[in-house]
PDB file of C-alpha atoms in Angstrom:
ATOM      1  CA  UNK A   1      55.987 -38.271  -1.389  1.00  0.00           C
ATOM      2  CA  UNK A   2      53.445 -37.541  -4.104  1.00  0.00           C
ATOM      3  CA  UNK A   3      50.718 -39.298  -2.100  1.00  0.00           C
ATOM      4  CA  UNK A   4      51.579 -37.201   0.979  1.00  0.00           C
ATOM      5  CA  UNK A   5      51.442 -33.985  -1.050  1.00  0.00           C
ATOM      6  CA  UNK A   6      48.134 -35.072  -2.538  1.00  0.00           C
ATOM      7  CA  UNK A   7      46.606 -35.702   0.908  1.00  0.00           C
ATOM      8  CA  UNK A   8      47.963 -32.362   2.166  1.00  0.00           C
ATOM      9  CA  UNK A   9      46.282 -30.695  -0.808  1.00  0.00           C
ATOM     10  CA  UNK A  10      42.994 -32.442  -0.043  1.00  0.00           C
ATOM     11  CA  UNK A  11      43.226 -31.376   3.602  1.00  0.00           C
ATOM     12  CA  UNK A  12      43.883 -27.721   2.709  1.00  0.00           C
ATOM     13  CA  UNK A  13      41.178 -27.691  -0.007  1.00  0.00           C
ATOM     14  CA  UNK A  14      38.677 -29.327   2.354  1.00  0.00           C
ATOM     15  CA  UNK A  15      39.490 -26.778   5.055  1.00  0.00           C
ATOM     16  CA  UNK A  16      38.969 -23.913   2.601  1.00  0.00           C
ATOM     17  CA  UNK A  17      35.685 -25.452   1.393  1.00  0.00           C
ATOM     18  CA  UNK A  18      34.433 -25.807   4.978  1.00  0.00           C
ATOM     19  CA  UNK A  19      35.504 -22.248   5.812  1.00  0.00           C
ATOM     20  CA  UNK A  20      33.696 -20.791   2.803  1.00  0.00           C
ATOM     21  CA  UNK A  21      30.444 -22.554   3.502  1.00  0.00           C
ATOM     22  CA  UNK A  22      30.583 -22.105   7.270  1.00  0.00           C
ATOM     23  CA  UNK A  23      30.801 -18.319   6.837  1.00  0.00           C
ATOM     24  CA  UNK A  24      27.692 -18.068   4.628  1.00  0.00           C
ATOM     25  CA  UNK A  25      25.103 -16.304   6.838  1.00  0.00           C
ATOM     26  CA  UNK A  26      21.825 -18.053   7.524  1.00  0.00           C
ATOM     27  CA  UNK A  27      18.846 -15.821   6.820  1.00  0.00           C
ATOM     28  CA  UNK A  28      17.335 -14.241   9.927  1.00  0.00           C
ATOM     29  CA  UNK A  29      14.067 -13.544   8.099  1.00  0.00           C
ATOM     30  CA  UNK A  30      11.119 -15.823   7.510  1.00  0.00           C
ATOM     31  CA  UNK A  31       8.556 -14.333   5.104  1.00  0.00           C
ATOM     32  CA  UNK A  32       5.811 -15.721   2.876  1.00  0.00           C
ATOM     33  CA  UNK A  33       7.023 -15.093  -0.662  1.00  0.00           C
ATOM     34  CA  UNK A  34       3.833 -15.813  -2.627  1.00  0.00           C
ATOM     35  CA  UNK A  35       2.866 -12.759  -4.725  1.00  0.00           C
ATOM     36  CA  UNK A  36       0.019 -10.434  -3.791  1.00  0.00           C
ATOM     37  CA  UNK A  37      -2.044 -10.457  -7.002  1.00  0.00           C
ATOM     38  CA  UNK A  38      -5.119  -8.271  -7.423  1.00  0.00           C
ATOM     39  CA  UNK A  39      -7.090  -8.005 -10.652  1.00  0.00           C
ATOM     40  CA  UNK A  40      -9.594  -5.393 -11.847  1.00  0.00           C
ATOM     41  CA  UNK A  41      -8.887  -2.994  -8.989  1.00  0.00           C
ATOM     42  CA  UNK A  42     -10.653   0.359  -9.296  1.00  0.00           C
ATOM     43  CA  UNK A  43      -8.718   3.614  -9.178  1.00  0.00           C
ATOM     44  CA  UNK A  44      -8.731   5.026  -5.667  1.00  0.00           C
ATOM     45  CA  UNK A  45      -9.467   1.650  -4.102  1.00  0.00           C
ATOM     46  CA  UNK A  46      -7.693   0.426  -0.952  1.00  0.00           C
ATOM     47  CA  UNK A  47      -6.292  -3.087  -0.586  1.00  0.00           C
ATOM     48  CA  UNK A  48      -5.608  -4.588   2.847  1.00  0.00           C
ATOM     49  CA  UNK A  49      -3.123  -7.412   3.268  1.00  0.00           C
ATOM     50  CA  UNK A  50      -0.883  -8.857   5.993  1.00  0.00           C
ATOM     51  CA  UNK A  51       2.814  -9.636   6.227  1.00  0.00           C
ATOM     52  CA  UNK A  52       3.821 -12.439   8.589  1.00  0.00           C
ATOM     53  CA  UNK A  53       7.463 -11.977   9.556  1.00  0.00           C
ATOM     54  CA  UNK A  54       9.491 -14.595  11.431  1.00  0.00           C
ATOM     55  CA  UNK A  55      12.609 -13.714  13.441  1.00  0.00           C
ATOM     56  CA  UNK A  56      14.842 -16.796  13.282  1.00  0.00           C
ATOM     57  CA  UNK A  57      17.518 -15.199  15.491  1.00  0.00           C
ATOM     58  CA  UNK A  58      18.146 -16.294  19.083  1.00  0.00           C
ATOM     59  CA  UNK A  59      17.637 -12.712  20.283  1.00  0.00           C
ATOM     60  CA  UNK A  60      15.226  -9.860  19.732  1.00  0.00           C
ATOM     61  CA  UNK A  61      15.853  -8.087  16.420  1.00  0.00           C
ATOM     62  CA  UNK A  62      14.660  -5.056  14.448  1.00  0.00           C
ATOM     63  CA  UNK A  63      13.514  -5.450  10.834  1.00  0.00           C
ATOM     64  CA  UNK A  64      13.104  -2.566   8.372  1.00  0.00           C
ATOM     65  CA  UNK A  65      10.100  -2.439   6.049  1.00  0.00           C
ATOM     66  CA  UNK A  66      10.366  -1.087   2.506  1.00  0.00           C
ATOM     67  CA  UNK A  67       8.320  -0.978  -0.702  1.00  0.00           C
ATOM     68  CA  UNK A  68       9.686  -0.842  -4.225  1.00  0.00           C
ATOM     69  CA  UNK A  69       8.783  -0.754  -7.891  1.00  0.00           C
ATOM     70  CA  UNK A  70       5.772   0.901  -9.517  1.00  0.00           C
ATOM     71  CA  UNK A  71       3.681   0.442  -6.347  1.00  0.00           C
ATOM     72  CA  UNK A  72       6.283   1.854  -3.956  1.00  0.00           C
ATOM     73  CA  UNK A  73       4.338   5.049  -3.228  1.00  0.00           C
ATOM     74  CA  UNK A  74       1.061   3.171  -2.768  1.00  0.00           C
ATOM     75  CA  UNK A  75       2.184   1.071   0.195  1.00  0.00           C
ATOM     76  CA  UNK A  76       2.086   1.827   3.928  1.00  0.00           C
ATOM     77  CA  UNK A  77       2.881  -0.449   6.876  1.00  0.00           C
ATOM     78  CA  UNK A  78       0.935  -0.458  10.156  1.00  0.00           C
ATOM     79  CA  UNK A  79       1.478  -2.097  13.531  1.00  0.00           C
ATOM     80  CA  UNK A  80      -1.264  -4.680  14.042  1.00  0.00           C
ATOM     81  CA  UNK A  81      -1.574  -3.958  17.777  1.00  0.00           C
ATOM     82  CA  UNK A  82      -1.450  -0.138  17.820  1.00  0.00           C
ATOM     83  CA  UNK A  83      -2.549   0.539  14.217  1.00  0.00           C
ATOM     84  CA  UNK A  84       0.240   3.139  14.004  1.00  0.00           C
ATOM     85  CA  UNK A  85       2.142   3.563  10.754  1.00  0.00           C
ATOM     86  CA  UNK A  86       5.629   2.041  10.986  1.00  0.00           C
ATOM     87  CA  UNK A  87       8.812   1.664   8.934  1.00  0.00           C
ATOM     88  CA  UNK A  88      10.360  -1.035  11.133  1.00  0.00           C
ATOM     89  CA  UNK A  89       9.278  -3.658  13.629  1.00  0.00           C
ATOM     90  CA  UNK A  90      10.946  -5.263  16.651  1.00  0.00           C
ATOM     91  CA  UNK A  91      10.337  -9.003  16.943  1.00  0.00           C
ATOM     92  CA  UNK A  92      11.278 -11.235  19.908  1.00  0.00           C
ATOM     93  CA  UNK A  93      13.633 -14.163  19.397  1.00  0.00           C
ATOM     94  CA  UNK A  94      12.216 -17.113  17.451  1.00  0.00           C
ATOM     95  CA  UNK A  95       8.866 -15.331  17.153  1.00  0.00           C
ATOM     96  CA  UNK A  96       6.480 -14.258  14.430  1.00  0.00           C
ATOM     97  CA  UNK A  97       4.722 -10.900  14.104  1.00  0.00           C
ATOM     98  CA  UNK A  98       2.030  -9.701  11.721  1.00  0.00           C
ATOM     99  CA  UNK A  99       2.230  -6.322   9.974  1.00  0.00           C
ATOM    100  CA  UNK A 100      -0.764  -4.670   8.301  1.00  0.00           C
ATOM    101  CA  UNK A 101      -0.115  -3.793   4.689  1.00  0.00           C
ATOM    102  CA  UNK A 102      -2.307  -1.069   3.175  1.00  0.00           C
ATOM    103  CA  UNK A 103      -2.120  -0.457  -0.581  1.00  0.00           C
ATOM    104  CA  UNK A 104      -3.910   2.668  -1.840  1.00  0.00           C
ATOM    105  CA  UNK A 105      -4.310   2.763  -5.609  1.00  0.00           C
ATOM    106  CA  UNK A 106      -4.095   6.366  -6.916  1.00  0.00           C
ATOM    107  CA  UNK A 107      -7.259   7.801  -8.460  1.00  0.00           C
ATOM    108  CA  UNK A 108      -5.456   9.433 -11.394  1.00  0.00           C
ATOM    109  CA  UNK A 109      -3.481   6.622 -13.008  1.00  0.00           C
ATOM    110  CA  UNK A 110      -4.120   4.922 -16.370  1.00  0.00           C
ATOM    111  CA  UNK A 111      -5.499   1.404 -16.641  1.00  0.00           C
ATOM    112  CA  UNK A 112      -2.809  -1.231 -16.678  1.00  0.00           C
ATOM    113  CA  UNK A 113      -0.769  -3.726 -14.691  1.00  0.00           C
ATOM    114  CA  UNK A 114       1.529  -2.316 -12.012  1.00  0.00           C
ATOM    115  CA  UNK A 115       4.317  -4.343 -10.423  1.00  0.00           C
ATOM    116  CA  UNK A 116       6.538  -3.949  -7.401  1.00  0.00           C
ATOM    117  CA  UNK A 117       6.654  -5.401  -3.944  1.00  0.00           C
ATOM    118  CA  UNK A 118       7.603  -5.111  -0.314  1.00  0.00           C
ATOM    119  CA  UNK A 119      10.750  -6.263   1.417  1.00  0.00           C
ATOM    120  CA  UNK A 120      11.884  -6.932   4.963  1.00  0.00           C
ATOM    121  CA  UNK A 121      15.496  -6.035   5.761  1.00  0.00           C
ATOM    122  CA  UNK A 122      17.684  -7.350   8.571  1.00  0.00           C
ATOM    123  CA  UNK A 123      20.964  -5.621   9.502  1.00  0.00           C
ATOM    124  CA  UNK A 124      23.266  -7.945  11.529  1.00  0.00           C
ATOM    125  CA  UNK A 125      25.265  -4.905  12.722  1.00  0.00           C
ATOM    126  CA  UNK A 126      22.501  -4.080  15.216  1.00  0.00           C
ATOM    127  CA  UNK A 127      24.069  -6.715  17.473  1.00  0.00           C
ATOM    128  CA  UNK A 128      27.547  -5.124  17.398  1.00  0.00           C
ATOM    129  CA  UNK A 129      28.878  -2.178  19.388  1.00  0.00           C
ATOM    130  CA  UNK A 130      30.447  -0.384  16.390  1.00  0.00           C
ATOM    131  CA  UNK A 131      28.098  -0.509  13.392  1.00  0.00           C
ATOM    132  CA  UNK A 132      30.413   1.489  11.166  1.00  0.00           C
ATOM    133  CA  UNK A 133      33.289  -1.000  11.404  1.00  0.00           C
ATOM    134  CA  UNK A 134      33.537  -3.824   8.861  1.00  0.00           C
ATOM    135  CA  UNK A 135      31.612  -4.697   5.736  1.00  0.00           C
ATOM    136  CA  UNK A 136      28.265  -6.356   6.355  1.00  0.00           C
ATOM    137  CA  UNK A 137      25.778  -7.746   3.860  1.00  0.00           C
ATOM    138  CA  UNK A 138      22.180  -6.850   4.697  1.00  0.00           C
ATOM    139  CA  UNK A 139      19.699  -9.699   4.550  1.00  0.00           C
ATOM    140  CA  UNK A 140      16.465  -9.179   2.624  1.00  0.00           C
ATOM    141  CA  UNK A 141      13.269 -11.100   1.957  1.00  0.00           C
ATOM    142  CA  UNK A 142      10.697  -9.782  -0.489  1.00  0.00           C
ATOM    143  CA  UNK A 143       7.107 -10.389  -1.540  1.00  0.00           C
ATOM    144  CA  UNK A 144       5.997  -9.324  -5.038  1.00  0.00           C
ATOM    145  CA  UNK A 145       2.881  -7.187  -5.657  1.00  0.00           C
ATOM    146  CA  UNK A 146       1.010  -7.259  -8.997  1.00  0.00           C
ATOM    147  CA  UNK A 147      -2.063  -5.038  -9.389  1.00  0.00           C
ATOM    148  CA  UNK A 148      -4.275  -4.764 -12.455  1.00  0.00           C
ATOM    149  CA  UNK A 149      -6.046  -1.370 -12.440  1.00  0.00           C
ATOM    150  CA  UNK A 150      -9.297  -0.682 -14.303  1.00  0.00           C
ATOM    151  CA  UNK A 151     -12.000   1.988 -14.439  1.00  0.00           C
ATOM    152  CA  UNK A 152     -14.861  -0.488 -14.926  1.00  0.00           C
ATOM    153  CA  UNK A 153     -17.068  -1.489 -11.993  1.00  0.00           C
ATOM    154  CA  UNK A 154     -17.563  -5.243 -11.767  1.00  0.00           C
ATOM    155  CA  UNK A 155     -20.485  -6.529  -9.684  1.00  0.00           C
ATOM    156  CA  UNK A 156     -20.230 -10.209  -8.830  1.00  0.00           C
ATOM    157  CA  UNK A 157     -21.973 -10.985  -5.546  1.00  0.00           C
ATOM    158  CA  UNK A 158     -23.636 -14.059  -4.091  1.00  0.00           C
ATOM    159  CA  UNK A 159     -24.793 -15.192  -0.665  1.00  0.00           C
ATOM    160  CA  UNK A 160     -25.664 -18.311   1.257  1.00  0.00           C
ATOM    161  CA  UNK A 161     -28.061 -18.231   4.222  1.00  0.00           C
ATOM    162  CA  UNK A 162     -28.854 -21.405   6.146  1.00  0.00           C
ATOM    163  CA  UNK A 163     -30.079 -22.199   9.662  1.00  0.00           C
ATOM    164  CA  UNK A 164     -27.668 -23.992  11.959  1.00  0.00           C
ATOM    165  CA  UNK A 165     -30.484 -26.405  12.802  1.00  0.00           C
ATOM    166  CA  UNK A 166     -33.500 -27.243  10.669  1.00  0.00           C
ATOM    167  CA  UNK A 167     -35.545 -28.354  13.656  1.00  0.00           C
ATOM    168  CA  UNK A 168     -35.807 -26.253  16.810  1.00  0.00           C
ATOM    169  CA  UNK A 169     -37.801 -26.650  19.989  1.00  0.00           C
ATOM    170  CA  UNK A 170     -40.176 -24.152  21.507  1.00  0.00           C
ATOM    171  CA  UNK A 171     -38.367 -21.148  23.082  1.00  0.00           C
ATOM    172  CA  UNK A 172     -35.100 -22.275  21.519  1.00  0.00           C
ATOM    173  CA  UNK A 173     -33.078 -19.557  19.767  1.00  0.00           C
ATOM    174  CA  UNK A 174     -32.942 -19.614  15.982  1.00  0.00           C
ATOM    175  CA  UNK A 175     -29.351 -19.383  14.761  1.00  0.00           C
ATOM    176  CA  UNK A 176     -28.522 -18.568  11.151  1.00  0.00           C
ATOM    177  CA  UNK A 177     -25.337 -18.860   9.118  1.00  0.00           C
ATOM    178  CA  UNK A 178     -24.893 -15.991   6.667  1.00  0.00           C
ATOM    179  CA  UNK A 179     -22.039 -16.144   4.145  1.00  0.00           C
ATOM    180  CA  UNK A 180     -21.337 -13.516   1.482  1.00  0.00           C
ATOM    181  CA  UNK A 181     -19.115 -13.881  -1.577  1.00  0.00           C
ATOM    182  CA  UNK A 182     -17.954 -10.631  -3.186  1.00  0.00           C
ATOM    183  CA  UNK A 183     -15.904 -11.432  -6.293  1.00  0.00           C
ATOM    184  CA  UNK A 184     -16.364  -7.990  -7.828  1.00  0.00           C
ATOM    185  CA  UNK A 185     -14.213  -4.900  -7.456  1.00  0.00           C
ATOM    186  CA  UNK A 186     -16.611  -2.674  -5.511  1.00  0.00           C
ATOM    187  CA  UNK A 187     -17.458  -2.682  -1.807  1.00  0.00           C
ATOM    188  CA  UNK A 188     -20.877  -4.174  -1.053  1.00  0.00           C
ATOM    189  CA  UNK A 189     -22.603  -3.863   2.319  1.00  0.00           C
ATOM    190  CA  UNK A 190     -25.447  -6.416   2.415  1.00  0.00           C
ATOM    191  CA  UNK A 191     -28.576  -5.785   4.475  1.00  0.00           C
ATOM    192  CA  UNK A 192     -30.097  -8.912   6.036  1.00  0.00           C
ATOM    193  CA  UNK A 193     -33.842  -8.981   6.697  1.00  0.00           C
ATOM    194  CA  UNK A 194     -35.577 -11.928   8.376  1.00  0.00           C
ATOM    195  CA  UNK A 195     -39.294 -12.615   8.062  1.00  0.00           C
ATOM    196  CA  UNK A 196     -41.191 -15.351   9.940  1.00  0.00           C
ATOM    197  CA  UNK A 197     -44.431 -16.492   8.372  1.00  0.00           C
ATOM    198  CA  UNK A 198     -47.389 -18.442   9.708  1.00  0.00           C
ATOM    199  CA  UNK A 199     -50.175 -19.474   7.368  1.00  0.00           C
ATOM    200  CA  UNK A 200     -48.551 -17.276   4.699  1.00  0.00           C
ATOM    201  CA  UNK A 201     -48.777 -14.237   6.969  1.00  0.00           C
ATOM    202  CA  UNK A 202     -45.805 -12.350   8.349  1.00  0.00           C
ATOM    203  CA  UNK A 203     -45.818 -12.595  12.139  1.00  0.00           C
ATOM    204  CA  UNK A 204     -42.302 -11.376  12.751  1.00  0.00           C
ATOM    205  CA  UNK A 205     -39.989  -9.100  10.784  1.00  0.00           C
ATOM    206  CA  UNK A 206     -36.472  -8.021  11.752  1.00  0.00           C
TER     207      UNK A 206
END
């Protein structure tokens, strides 16, 4: 009798355990969670980033876009295809979409480190006829933002210019690889000038 009661207890407990874990919702959002970290950003500077959002649902879904923390008012979201500002995005089933993230640092704030982030929100009630009925937990995925603001201009620029081929034939086009590395906090627009010399004399300049 005791053994039977014990097995009945195990059966009921196992059923409750399965029920609890089977009702835990699987996240509908796939989002890179690595922080956006920017150091020595000048006041008034604009930072451009991307959010890659994955819809794991088996149907098209709408995801809300929010910012929070000390950088909440600095952040705007833009549709990558239309470049229009958005607060939500519709993503096809099992698909990934990219959202432009523009962070504008105010020009009148003190130096310091500012923290916050962006989050993507999924409301499962969008698939039901009566959204106001029943309690539903919204699903969220966030990405932290950490920005160090300064008023000092930092110039740290280097370049690498090499020909694709070191030996070319007559009438063959000269192709050049030009790579720029800007590790400073100001925008630099390099100007490339090419000179061709023969017997130490410039015969072509562009």
